[in-house]
Amino acid sequence: MTSSPTPSSNPSTQPFPNGTGRYAPSPSGDLHLGNLRTAILAWAMARRGGKPFYLRVEDLDRVRPGAAERQIADLAALGLDWNASPGASSETVNGREAGVLYQSTRLAAYEQAVAQLREANLVYECFCTRREIQEASSAPQGAYPGTCRELTEAQREERRAQRPPALRLRAECTSYTVQDDFYGAYTGLVDDFVLVRNDGAYAYNLTSVVDDAFVGVEQIVRGDDLLPSAPRQSYLAQLLGLAQPRYAHVPLALNTEGKRLAKRDGAVTLPQLREAGVEIPTILGWIAASIPVYNADGSAHSADVPVPNAAAILERFDPARMATEPWVVRDL
Ligand code: GLU
């Protein structure tokens, strides 16, 4: 699973903060139970304070045709609602749902951000192959060793003839600290990470930062597999002069072997579960128990009790009492 540390229980001060939120799936396939739970939490964290909540489809990479539409339909079926995102079309066009921001429509904004960084001399071309990076052992685990950082213009000219470059950030620090509502202060690695891949695609760490700031996200709620990315992203936001969001990374769903829940674990997506005769209130009952939400008498919600819709979870949702351990999904 993840190398993240164990979250402490609510290190923030009361009342638990909330803010404009978002859910930003990659349309690589149907959402599974863990993704659906994260989406509900992201929605509930924003909505409990009456804040806007946006959907963003991260469709620059790994796109499976029809997946975004299915993901959006699943979220609506659970009872989630979202605001029309700044920058989104007000009509459904070419299969792109009205009100949802699609990253494939945002290329000019990413280009502008890269131009801003270039202007500040914070970008350089990198010609390394993945193998070369793996073989350079001097850098800390997972960090780019800086091989191409100080190439001369003549050297770059020569390398360009062999291979198109990726663009990397010329980072001026090696670690950065973010505030996470579940993990507290989290310090993680910042290296010269990729902004634009060598096939020309804008990298996730760039696009998510640009888009979160563009729509005014104040609190990023997502799976804690992405916690190690938060320092890079927050640092980049600072370099671009953008507002720093808070973070609230939530534990992942695991299978009974303790591995991250995956499609091969059985019926784990909404269409699969419905096909198997499991209705939405039953699924929401499991998710309510996993959070958990609490009943009026103070008892935790039982996984056997159906919940009609996401609004019923929101009514009883208290992030200060949320489980900080992964959700182990049993018996599918
Ligand atoms: N698109 C990413 C994913 O599905 C999530 C990005 C984010 O929430 O920052 O894993």
mmCIF file of C-alpha atoms and ligand atoms in Angstrom:
data_model
loop_
_atom_site.group_PDB
_atom_site.id
_atom_site.type_symbol
_atom_site.label_atom_id
_atom_site.label_comp_id
_atom_site.label_asym_id
_atom_site.label_seq_id
_atom_site.Cartn_x
_atom_site.Cartn_y
_atom_site.Cartn_z
ATOM 1 C CA MET A 1 0.000 0.000 0.000
ATOM 2 C CA THR A 2 1.317 3.415 0.852
ATOM 3 C CA SER A 3 4.459 4.482 2.646
ATOM 4 C CA SER A 4 2.561 7.297 4.331
ATOM 5 C CA PRO A 5 2.754 7.688 8.083
ATOM 6 C CA THR A 6 -0.227 6.837 10.245
ATOM 7 C CA PRO A 7 -2.458 9.845 10.744
ATOM 8 C CA SER A 8 -2.906 11.169 14.209
ATOM 9 C CA SER A 9 -6.521 11.604 15.242
ATOM 10 C CA ASN A 10 -7.618 15.087 14.264
ATOM 11 C CA PRO A 11 -4.576 17.245 15.050
ATOM 12 C CA SER A 12 -6.440 20.365 13.908
ATOM 13 C CA THR A 13 -8.196 22.675 16.268
ATOM 14 C CA GLN A 14 -11.955 22.491 16.622
ATOM 15 C CA PRO A 15 -14.174 23.144 14.822
ATOM 16 C CA PHE A 16 -12.799 20.972 12.053
ATOM 17 C CA PRO A 17 -12.042 23.248 9.090
ATOM 18 C CA ASN A 18 -13.904 23.016 5.825
ATOM 19 C CA GLY A 19 -13.510 24.681 2.480
ATOM 20 C CA THR A 20 -14.401 24.706 -1.178
ATOM 21 C CA GLY A 21 -13.690 21.212 -2.385
ATOM 22 C CA ARG A 22 -13.387 19.001 -5.397
ATOM 23 C CA TYR A 23 -13.151 15.422 -6.562
ATOM 24 C CA ALA A 24 -10.825 14.823 -9.494
ATOM 25 C CA PRO A 25 -10.977 11.292 -10.875
ATOM 26 C CA SER A 26 -8.860 9.989 -13.733
ATOM 27 C CA PRO A 27 -11.231 8.386 -16.263
ATOM 28 C CA SER A 28 -9.290 5.144 -16.516
ATOM 29 C CA GLY A 29 -12.217 2.899 -15.593
ATOM 30 C CA ASP A 30 -15.156 2.623 -13.207
ATOM 31 C CA LEU A 31 -14.760 3.963 -9.668
ATOM 32 C CA HIS A 32 -14.495 1.237 -7.016
ATOM 33 C CA LEU A 33 -15.751 1.297 -3.443
ATOM 34 C CA GLY A 34 -12.642 3.062 -2.140
ATOM 35 C CA ASN A 35 -12.915 5.780 -4.790
ATOM 36 C CA LEU A 36 -16.630 6.200 -4.094
ATOM 37 C CA ARG A 37 -15.936 6.532 -0.380
ATOM 38 C CA THR A 38 -13.237 9.174 -1.046
ATOM 39 C CA ALA A 39 -15.656 11.053 -3.325
ATOM 40 C CA ILE A 40 -18.329 11.026 -0.603
ATOM 41 C CA LEU A 41 -15.805 12.277 1.954
ATOM 42 C CA ALA A 42 -14.572 15.051 -0.346
ATOM 43 C CA TRP A 43 -18.163 16.094 -0.975
ATOM 44 C CA ALA A 44 -19.161 15.887 2.698
ATOM 45 C CA MET A 45 -16.108 17.865 3.873
ATOM 46 C CA ALA A 46 -17.116 20.741 1.580
ATOM 47 C CA ARG A 47 -20.878 20.517 1.934
ATOM 48 C CA ARG A 48 -20.920 20.345 5.720
ATOM 49 C CA GLY A 49 -19.848 23.976 5.649
ATOM 50 C CA GLY A 50 -22.152 24.781 2.740
ATOM 51 C CA LYS A 51 -19.105 25.236 0.525
ATOM 52 C CA PRO A 52 -18.945 24.749 -3.252
ATOM 53 C CA PHE A 53 -17.888 21.343 -4.499
ATOM 54 C CA TYR A 54 -16.591 20.741 -8.024
ATOM 55 C CA LEU A 55 -15.890 17.781 -10.243
ATOM 56 C CA ARG A 56 -12.825 17.715 -12.454
ATOM 57 C CA VAL A 57 -12.058 14.987 -14.963
ATOM 58 C CA GLU A 58 -8.301 14.436 -15.257
ATOM 59 C CA ASP A 59 -8.447 13.281 -18.848
ATOM 60 C CA LEU A 60 -4.934 14.064 -20.064
ATOM 61 C CA ASP A 61 -3.794 10.502 -19.644
ATOM 62 C CA ARG A 62 -5.111 6.956 -19.226
ATOM 63 C CA VAL A 63 -8.513 7.762 -20.710
ATOM 64 C CA ARG A 64 -10.887 4.874 -21.268
ATOM 65 C CA PRO A 65 -13.723 5.863 -23.596
ATOM 66 C CA GLY A 66 -16.988 6.297 -21.689
ATOM 67 C CA ALA A 67 -15.312 6.043 -18.268
ATOM 68 C CA ALA A 68 -15.805 9.703 -17.300
ATOM 69 C CA GLU A 69 -19.522 9.553 -18.112
ATOM 70 C CA ARG A 70 -19.889 6.381 -16.072
ATOM 71 C CA GLN A 71 -17.973 7.819 -13.115
ATOM 72 C CA ILE A 72 -20.131 10.952 -13.116
ATOM 73 C CA ALA A 73 -23.318 8.878 -13.378
ATOM 74 C CA ASP A 74 -22.181 6.738 -10.417
ATOM 75 C CA LEU A 75 -21.492 9.803 -8.255
ATOM 76 C CA ALA A 76 -24.915 11.219 -9.106
ATOM 77 C CA ALA A 77 -26.543 7.858 -8.343
ATOM 78 C CA LEU A 78 -25.072 7.971 -4.828
ATOM 79 C CA GLY A 79 -26.705 11.369 -4.336
ATOM 80 C CA LEU A 80 -23.655 13.623 -4.694
ATOM 81 C CA ASP A 81 -24.234 17.023 -6.227
ATOM 82 C CA TRP A 82 -21.743 19.565 -7.494
ATOM 83 C CA ASN A 83 -21.555 23.173 -8.526
ATOM 84 C CA ALA A 84 -20.964 24.284 -12.088
ATOM 85 C CA SER A 85 -17.206 24.657 -12.179
ATOM 86 C CA PRO A 86 -15.566 27.883 -13.293
ATOM 87 C CA GLY A 87 -14.298 27.281 -16.812
ATOM 88 C CA ALA A 88 -16.716 24.416 -17.499
ATOM 89 C CA SER A 89 -19.124 24.417 -20.400
ATOM 90 C CA SER A 90 -22.748 25.116 -19.448
ATOM 91 C CA GLU A 91 -23.881 22.528 -21.960
ATOM 92 C CA THR A 92 -22.979 18.904 -22.456
ATOM 93 C CA VAL A 93 -20.750 18.856 -25.548
ATOM 94 C CA ASN A 94 -18.908 15.925 -27.142
ATOM 95 C CA GLY A 95 -19.746 13.711 -24.189
ATOM 96 C CA ARG A 96 -18.340 16.264 -21.756
ATOM 97 C CA GLU A 97 -20.857 16.782 -18.992
ATOM 98 C CA ALA A 98 -22.086 20.347 -18.358
ATOM 99 C CA GLY A 99 -20.600 21.975 -15.260
ATOM 100 C CA VAL A 100 -17.680 19.563 -14.961
ATOM 101 C CA LEU A 101 -14.143 20.787 -15.679
ATOM 102 C CA TYR A 102 -12.200 18.608 -18.121
ATOM 103 C CA GLN A 103 -8.434 19.018 -18.102
ATOM 104 C CA SER A 104 -8.286 18.457 -21.862
ATOM 105 C CA THR A 105 -9.958 21.880 -22.226
ATOM 106 C CA ARG A 106 -7.357 23.598 -20.055
ATOM 107 C CA LEU A 107 -4.154 23.299 -22.082
ATOM 108 C CA ALA A 108 -3.735 27.067 -22.517
ATOM 109 C CA ALA A 109 -3.724 27.537 -18.737
ATOM 110 C CA TYR A 110 -1.025 24.885 -18.272
ATOM 111 C CA GLU A 111 1.045 26.418 -21.050
ATOM 112 C CA GLN A 112 0.733 29.804 -19.383
ATOM 113 C CA ALA A 113 1.885 28.383 -16.036
ATOM 114 C CA VAL A 114 4.933 26.794 -17.662
ATOM 115 C CA ALA A 115 5.697 30.102 -19.396
ATOM 116 C CA GLN A 116 5.527 31.897 -16.048
ATOM 117 C CA LEU A 117 7.976 29.428 -14.525
ATOM 118 C CA ARG A 118 10.292 29.657 -17.547
ATOM 119 C CA GLU A 119 10.303 33.395 -17.227
ATOM 120 C CA ALA A 120 11.544 32.999 -13.657
ATOM 121 C CA ASN A 121 14.247 30.572 -14.860
ATOM 122 C CA LEU A 122 12.591 27.709 -12.981
ATOM 123 C CA VAL A 123 12.346 25.252 -15.885
ATOM 124 C CA TYR A 124 14.959 23.135 -17.637
ATOM 125 C CA GLU A 125 14.986 20.468 -20.298
ATOM 126 C CA CYS A 126 15.646 16.901 -19.232
ATOM 127 C CA PHE A 127 16.749 14.181 -21.615
ATOM 128 C CA CYS A 128 17.067 11.315 -19.153
ATOM 129 C CA THR A 129 15.366 8.018 -19.793
ATOM 130 C CA ARG A 130 13.562 6.300 -16.930
ATOM 131 C CA ARG A 131 16.387 3.777 -16.823
ATOM 132 C CA GLU A 132 19.058 6.456 -16.529
ATOM 133 C CA ILE A 133 17.206 7.993 -13.607
ATOM 134 C CA GLN A 134 16.894 4.627 -11.864
ATOM 135 C CA GLU A 135 20.578 3.947 -12.370
ATOM 136 C CA ALA A 136 21.731 7.266 -10.919
ATOM 137 C CA SER A 137 21.980 6.250 -7.304
ATOM 138 C CA SER A 138 23.139 9.485 -5.685
ATOM 139 C CA ALA A 139 19.688 10.956 -5.066
ATOM 140 C CA PRO A 140 17.277 10.117 -2.236
ATOM 141 C CA GLN A 141 14.705 7.452 -3.005
ATOM 142 C CA GLY A 142 12.451 8.516 -5.847
ATOM 143 C CA ALA A 143 14.064 11.923 -6.353
ATOM 144 C CA TYR A 144 15.368 13.098 -9.700
ATOM 145 C CA PRO A 145 19.192 13.254 -9.333
ATOM 146 C CA GLY A 146 19.531 16.521 -11.261
ATOM 147 C CA THR A 147 21.510 15.037 -14.170
ATOM 148 C CA CYS A 148 20.302 17.567 -16.764
ATOM 149 C CA ARG A 149 20.064 20.559 -14.457
ATOM 150 C CA GLU A 150 23.335 22.198 -15.459
ATOM 151 C CA LEU A 151 23.734 21.136 -19.095
ATOM 152 C CA THR A 152 25.245 23.795 -21.317
ATOM 153 C CA GLU A 153 23.274 25.071 -24.282
ATOM 154 C CA ALA A 154 25.644 23.156 -26.590
ATOM 155 C CA GLN A 155 25.005 19.920 -24.679
ATOM 156 C CA ARG A 156 21.253 20.475 -24.823
ATOM 157 C CA GLU A 157 21.442 21.132 -28.543
ATOM 158 C CA GLU A 158 23.206 17.820 -29.001
ATOM 159 C CA ARG A 159 20.754 15.900 -26.822
ATOM 160 C CA ARG A 160 17.704 17.422 -28.525
ATOM 161 C CA ALA A 161 18.771 15.747 -31.751
ATOM 162 C CA GLN A 162 18.502 12.362 -29.983
ATOM 163 C CA ARG A 163 15.396 12.700 -27.889
ATOM 164 C CA PRO A 164 12.645 15.225 -27.207
ATOM 165 C CA PRO A 165 13.099 16.726 -23.737
ATOM 166 C CA ALA A 166 10.796 16.660 -20.775
ATOM 167 C CA LEU A 167 10.557 19.907 -18.832
ATOM 168 C CA ARG A 168 11.454 19.847 -15.160
ATOM 169 C CA LEU A 169 11.064 22.336 -12.364
ATOM 170 C CA ARG A 170 14.300 23.828 -11.088
ATOM 171 C CA ALA A 171 13.321 23.353 -7.451
ATOM 172 C CA GLU A 172 15.025 25.588 -4.941
ATOM 173 C CA CYS A 173 14.338 23.378 -1.957
ATOM 174 C CA THR A 174 14.489 19.646 -1.253
ATOM 175 C CA SER A 175 11.516 19.338 1.090
ATOM 176 C CA TYR A 176 8.384 21.270 1.905
ATOM 177 C CA THR A 177 5.747 21.122 4.626
ATOM 178 C CA VAL A 178 1.988 21.077 4.130
ATOM 179 C CA GLN A 179 -0.848 21.148 6.632
ATOM 180 C CA ASP A 180 -3.091 18.128 6.526
ATOM 181 C CA ASP A 181 -6.248 17.985 8.602
ATOM 182 C CA PHE A 182 -5.729 14.313 9.387
ATOM 183 C CA TYR A 183 -1.937 13.960 9.311
ATOM 184 C CA GLY A 184 -1.003 17.313 10.828
ATOM 185 C CA ALA A 185 2.139 18.965 9.462
ATOM 186 C CA TYR A 186 3.556 16.694 6.780
ATOM 187 C CA THR A 187 7.035 17.290 5.384
ATOM 188 C CA GLY A 188 7.960 15.524 2.177
ATOM 189 C CA LEU A 189 10.409 15.445 -0.654
ATOM 190 C CA VAL A 190 10.525 18.109 -3.338
ATOM 191 C CA ASP A 191 12.762 17.390 -6.314
ATOM 192 C CA ASP A 192 13.071 18.705 -9.862
ATOM 193 C CA PHE A 193 9.809 17.034 -10.830
ATOM 194 C CA VAL A 194 8.433 16.852 -14.364
ATOM 195 C CA LEU A 195 6.111 19.626 -15.512
ATOM 196 C CA VAL A 196 5.765 18.535 -19.123
ATOM 197 C CA ARG A 197 6.551 14.989 -20.214
ATOM 198 C CA ASN A 198 8.717 14.316 -23.204
ATOM 199 C CA ASP A 199 5.630 13.344 -25.240
ATOM 200 C CA GLY A 200 4.344 16.892 -24.641
ATOM 201 C CA ALA A 201 1.697 15.935 -22.052
ATOM 202 C CA TYR A 202 1.353 18.217 -19.048
ATOM 203 C CA ALA A 203 2.125 16.371 -15.823
ATOM 204 C CA TYR A 204 -0.379 15.773 -13.050
ATOM 205 C CA ASN A 205 1.583 17.769 -10.445
ATOM 206 C CA LEU A 206 1.334 20.849 -12.654
ATOM 207 C CA THR A 207 -2.229 20.487 -13.906
ATOM 208 C CA SER A 208 -3.805 19.712 -10.552
ATOM 209 C CA VAL A 209 -2.149 22.746 -8.938
ATOM 210 C CA VAL A 210 -3.218 25.075 -11.745
ATOM 211 C CA ASP A 211 -6.786 23.788 -11.756
ATOM 212 C CA ASP A 212 -7.286 23.684 -7.992
ATOM 213 C CA ALA A 213 -6.279 27.337 -7.789
ATOM 214 C CA PHE A 214 -8.318 28.269 -10.857
ATOM 215 C CA VAL A 215 -11.605 27.070 -9.347
ATOM 216 C CA GLY A 216 -10.732 28.282 -5.838
ATOM 217 C CA VAL A 217 -10.288 24.965 -4.048
ATOM 218 C CA GLU A 218 -9.506 25.589 -0.384
ATOM 219 C CA GLN A 219 -9.306 22.024 0.881
ATOM 220 C CA ILE A 220 -8.024 19.066 -1.117
ATOM 221 C CA VAL A 221 -9.604 15.834 0.065
ATOM 222 C CA ARG A 222 -8.260 12.705 -1.643
ATOM 223 C CA GLY A 223 -6.735 9.292 -1.018
ATOM 224 C CA ASP A 224 -3.624 9.205 1.148
ATOM 225 C CA ASP A 225 -1.627 7.508 -1.609
ATOM 226 C CA LEU A 226 -1.243 11.089 -2.870
ATOM 227 C CA LEU A 227 0.032 12.539 0.405
ATOM 228 C CA PRO A 228 3.689 12.317 -0.784
ATOM 229 C CA SER A 229 2.719 14.492 -3.798
ATOM 230 C CA ALA A 230 1.313 17.270 -1.637
ATOM 231 C CA PRO A 231 4.661 18.959 -0.750
ATOM 232 C CA ARG A 232 5.631 19.191 -4.441
ATOM 233 C CA GLN A 233 2.224 20.564 -5.366
ATOM 234 C CA SER A 234 2.061 23.057 -2.541
ATOM 235 C CA TYR A 235 5.578 24.289 -3.330
ATOM 236 C CA LEU A 236 4.632 24.718 -6.979
ATOM 237 C CA ALA A 237 1.507 26.675 -6.003
ATOM 238 C CA GLN A 238 3.735 28.998 -4.010
ATOM 239 C CA LEU A 239 6.133 29.486 -6.937
ATOM 240 C CA LEU A 240 3.203 30.336 -9.186
ATOM 241 C CA GLY A 241 1.887 32.833 -6.659
ATOM 242 C CA LEU A 242 -1.285 30.805 -6.112
ATOM 243 C CA ALA A 243 -3.228 30.381 -2.883
ATOM 244 C CA GLN A 244 -2.068 27.440 -0.759
ATOM 245 C CA PRO A 245 -4.870 24.922 -0.213
ATOM 246 C CA ARG A 246 -5.188 22.855 2.955
ATOM 247 C CA TYR A 247 -5.103 19.095 2.609
ATOM 248 C CA ALA A 248 -7.154 16.285 4.089
ATOM 249 C CA HIS A 249 -5.830 12.935 2.896
ATOM 250 C CA VAL A 250 -8.111 10.047 3.730
ATOM 251 C CA PRO A 251 -7.180 6.386 4.176
ATOM 252 C CA LEU A 252 -7.595 4.036 1.253
ATOM 253 C CA ALA A 253 -9.813 0.991 0.988
ATOM 254 C CA LEU A 254 -7.874 -2.275 1.249
ATOM 255 C CA ASN A 255 -8.728 -5.860 0.432
ATOM 256 C CA THR A 256 -8.534 -8.573 3.073
ATOM 257 C CA GLU A 257 -4.845 -9.125 2.254
ATOM 258 C CA GLY A 258 -4.095 -5.538 3.193
ATOM 259 C CA LYS A 259 -3.493 -4.512 -0.425
ATOM 260 C CA ARG A 260 -5.087 -1.530 -2.059
ATOM 261 C CA LEU A 261 -8.581 -2.468 -3.289
ATOM 262 C CA ALA A 262 -8.577 -3.211 -7.009
ATOM 263 C CA LYS A 263 -10.902 -4.409 -9.720
ATOM 264 C CA ARG A 264 -9.634 -7.982 -9.378
ATOM 265 C CA ASP A 265 -10.997 -8.131 -5.829
ATOM 266 C CA GLY A 266 -14.436 -9.078 -7.117
ATOM 267 C CA ALA A 267 -17.523 -6.924 -7.448
ATOM 268 C CA VAL A 268 -16.125 -3.580 -6.329
ATOM 269 C CA THR A 269 -17.636 -1.036 -8.720
ATOM 270 C CA LEU A 270 -21.172 0.272 -8.613
ATOM 271 C CA PRO A 271 -22.180 -1.359 -11.941
ATOM 272 C CA GLN A 272 -20.683 -4.697 -10.787
ATOM 273 C CA LEU A 273 -22.394 -4.547 -7.412
ATOM 274 C CA ARG A 274 -25.755 -3.619 -8.902
ATOM 275 C CA GLU A 275 -25.375 -6.439 -11.390
ATOM 276 C CA ALA A 276 -24.829 -8.741 -8.408
ATOM 277 C CA GLY A 277 -28.082 -7.480 -6.880
ATOM 278 C CA VAL A 278 -26.567 -5.066 -4.346
ATOM 279 C CA GLU A 279 -28.501 -1.825 -4.305
ATOM 280 C CA ILE A 280 -27.170 1.663 -3.619
ATOM 281 C CA PRO A 281 -28.604 2.001 -0.066
ATOM 282 C CA THR A 282 -26.761 -1.191 0.896
ATOM 283 C CA ILE A 283 -23.496 0.158 -0.526
ATOM 284 C CA LEU A 284 -24.000 3.486 1.232
ATOM 285 C CA GLY A 285 -24.626 1.548 4.444
ATOM 286 C CA TRP A 286 -21.183 -0.074 4.126
ATOM 287 C CA ILE A 287 -19.555 3.273 3.420
ATOM 288 C CA ALA A 288 -21.384 4.928 6.342
ATOM 289 C CA ALA A 289 -20.075 2.198 8.661
ATOM 290 C CA SER A 290 -16.536 2.573 7.294
ATOM 291 C CA ILE A 291 -16.334 6.311 7.955
ATOM 292 C CA PRO A 292 -18.013 5.734 10.489
ATOM 293 C CA VAL A 293 -20.984 7.979 11.032
ATOM 294 C CA TYR A 294 -22.737 7.737 14.376
ATOM 295 C CA ASN A 295 -26.388 7.203 15.248
ATOM 296 C CA ALA A 296 -28.366 9.512 17.533
ATOM 297 C CA ASP A 297 -27.786 7.095 20.445
ATOM 298 C CA GLY A 298 -24.009 7.414 19.979
ATOM 299 C CA SER A 299 -23.495 3.980 18.416
ATOM 300 C CA ALA A 300 -21.498 3.663 15.196
ATOM 301 C CA HIS A 301 -23.513 2.969 12.052
ATOM 302 C CA SER A 302 -23.810 -0.732 11.335
ATOM 303 C CA ALA A 303 -22.773 -1.939 7.872
ATOM 304 C CA ASP A 304 -25.996 -3.976 7.729
ATOM 305 C CA VAL A 305 -28.231 -0.927 7.867
ATOM 306 C CA PRO A 306 -28.954 0.639 4.469
ATOM 307 C CA VAL A 307 -28.650 4.390 3.978
ATOM 308 C CA PRO A 308 -30.935 6.024 1.385
ATOM 309 C CA ASN A 309 -28.485 8.524 -0.082
ATOM 310 C CA ALA A 310 -25.315 10.511 0.485
ATOM 311 C CA ALA A 311 -27.276 13.340 2.140
ATOM 312 C CA ALA A 312 -28.126 10.982 5.003
ATOM 313 C CA ILE A 313 -24.396 10.371 5.537
ATOM 314 C CA LEU A 314 -23.677 14.104 5.431
ATOM 315 C CA GLU A 315 -26.257 14.749 8.159
ATOM 316 C CA ARG A 316 -24.344 12.553 10.576
ATOM 317 C CA PHE A 317 -20.812 13.157 9.304
ATOM 318 C CA ASP A 318 -18.212 14.437 11.758
ATOM 319 C CA PRO A 319 -14.624 14.504 10.396
ATOM 320 C CA ALA A 320 -13.251 14.851 13.923
ATOM 321 C CA ARG A 321 -14.566 11.332 14.609
ATOM 322 C CA MET A 322 -13.518 9.806 11.327
ATOM 323 C CA ALA A 323 -11.589 6.535 11.218
ATOM 324 C CA THR A 324 -7.947 7.185 10.423
ATOM 325 C CA GLU A 325 -7.209 3.531 9.628
ATOM 326 C CA PRO A 326 -7.695 2.083 6.116
ATOM 327 C CA TRP A 327 -11.094 0.564 5.350
ATOM 328 C CA VAL A 328 -10.673 -3.177 4.941
ATOM 329 C CA VAL A 329 -13.396 -4.276 2.556
ATOM 330 C CA ARG A 330 -14.525 -7.827 3.307
ATOM 331 C CA ASP A 331 -16.689 -10.487 1.683
ATOM 332 C CA LEU A 332 -17.284 -9.185 -1.811
HETATM 333 N N1 GLU B 1 -6.775 12.033 -10.666
HETATM 334 C C1 GLU B 1 -6.121 11.554 -9.489
HETATM 335 C C2 GLU B 1 -6.539 10.137 -9.225
HETATM 336 O O1 GLU B 1 -7.596 9.716 -9.694
HETATM 337 C C3 GLU B 1 -6.456 12.332 -8.256
HETATM 338 C C4 GLU B 1 -5.843 13.649 -8.245
HETATM 339 C C5 GLU B 1 -6.090 14.464 -6.986
HETATM 340 O O2 GLU B 1 -7.106 14.267 -6.287
HETATM 341 O O3 GLU B 1 -5.272 15.356 -6.761
HETATM 342 O O4 GLU B 1 -5.810 9.418 -8.562
#
